[in-house]
CSV table of C-alpha atoms in Angstrom, one decimal:
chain,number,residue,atom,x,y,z
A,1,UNK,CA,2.4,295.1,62.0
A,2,UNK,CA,0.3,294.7,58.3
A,3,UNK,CA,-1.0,291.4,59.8
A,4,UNK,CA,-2.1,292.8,62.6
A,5,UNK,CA,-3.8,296.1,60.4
A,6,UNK,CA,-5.0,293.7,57.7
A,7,UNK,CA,-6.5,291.4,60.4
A,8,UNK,CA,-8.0,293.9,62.6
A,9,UNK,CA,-11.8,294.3,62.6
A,10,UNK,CA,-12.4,297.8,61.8
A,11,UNK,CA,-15.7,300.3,61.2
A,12,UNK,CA,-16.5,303.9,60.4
A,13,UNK,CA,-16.0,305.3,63.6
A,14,UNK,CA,-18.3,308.6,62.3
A,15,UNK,CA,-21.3,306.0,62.3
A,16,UNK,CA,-20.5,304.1,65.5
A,17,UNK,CA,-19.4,301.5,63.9
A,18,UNK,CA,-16.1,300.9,64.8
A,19,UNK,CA,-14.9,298.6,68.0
A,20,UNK,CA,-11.6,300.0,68.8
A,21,UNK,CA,-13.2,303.6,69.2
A,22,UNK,CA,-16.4,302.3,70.5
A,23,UNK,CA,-14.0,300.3,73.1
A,24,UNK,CA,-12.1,303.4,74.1
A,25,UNK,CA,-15.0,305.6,74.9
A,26,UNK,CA,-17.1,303.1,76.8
A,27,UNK,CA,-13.6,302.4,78.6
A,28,UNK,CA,-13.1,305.9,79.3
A,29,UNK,CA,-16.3,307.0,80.2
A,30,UNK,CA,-16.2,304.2,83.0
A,31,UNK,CA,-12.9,305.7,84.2
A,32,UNK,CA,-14.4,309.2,84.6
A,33,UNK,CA,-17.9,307.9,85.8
A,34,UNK,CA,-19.4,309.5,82.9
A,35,UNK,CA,-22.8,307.4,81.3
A,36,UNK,CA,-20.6,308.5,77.8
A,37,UNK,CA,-17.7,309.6,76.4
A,38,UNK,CA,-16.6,310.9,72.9
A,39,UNK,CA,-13.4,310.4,71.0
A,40,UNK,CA,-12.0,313.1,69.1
A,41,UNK,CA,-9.1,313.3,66.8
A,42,UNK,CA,-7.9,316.5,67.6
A,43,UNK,CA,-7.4,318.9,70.7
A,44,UNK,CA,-8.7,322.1,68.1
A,45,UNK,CA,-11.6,319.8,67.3
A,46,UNK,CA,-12.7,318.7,71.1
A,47,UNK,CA,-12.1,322.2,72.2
A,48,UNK,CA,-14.6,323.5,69.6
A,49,UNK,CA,-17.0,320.9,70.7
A,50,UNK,CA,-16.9,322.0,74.3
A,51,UNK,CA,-17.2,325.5,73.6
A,52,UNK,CA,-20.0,324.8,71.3
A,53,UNK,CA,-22.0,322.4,74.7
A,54,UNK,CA,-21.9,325.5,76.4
A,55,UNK,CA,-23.3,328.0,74.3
């Protein structure tokens, strides 16, 4: 497991710069024919997000 985290090409995922993340939202967003898709870390945090789209 600390080969694999040492090894593992990683970015700032607040700057888009991260593959993993980048990978999961693209992947995601094809699932739910959506042109985009955000991650977000917490259920509090993507709930205020949603809230905040609509207002």
């Amino acid at each position: 497991m600390r080969t694999a985290m040492a090894t593992a090409i990683v970015g700032d995922d607040v700057y888009g710069e991260d593959p993993t993340v980048n990978l999961l939202e693209k992947r995601l967003a094809s699932l739910l024919g959506k042109e985009e898709g955000a991650f977000f870390p917490s259920g509090t945090q993507s709930n205020l997000s949603a809230v905040m789209a609509h207002c």
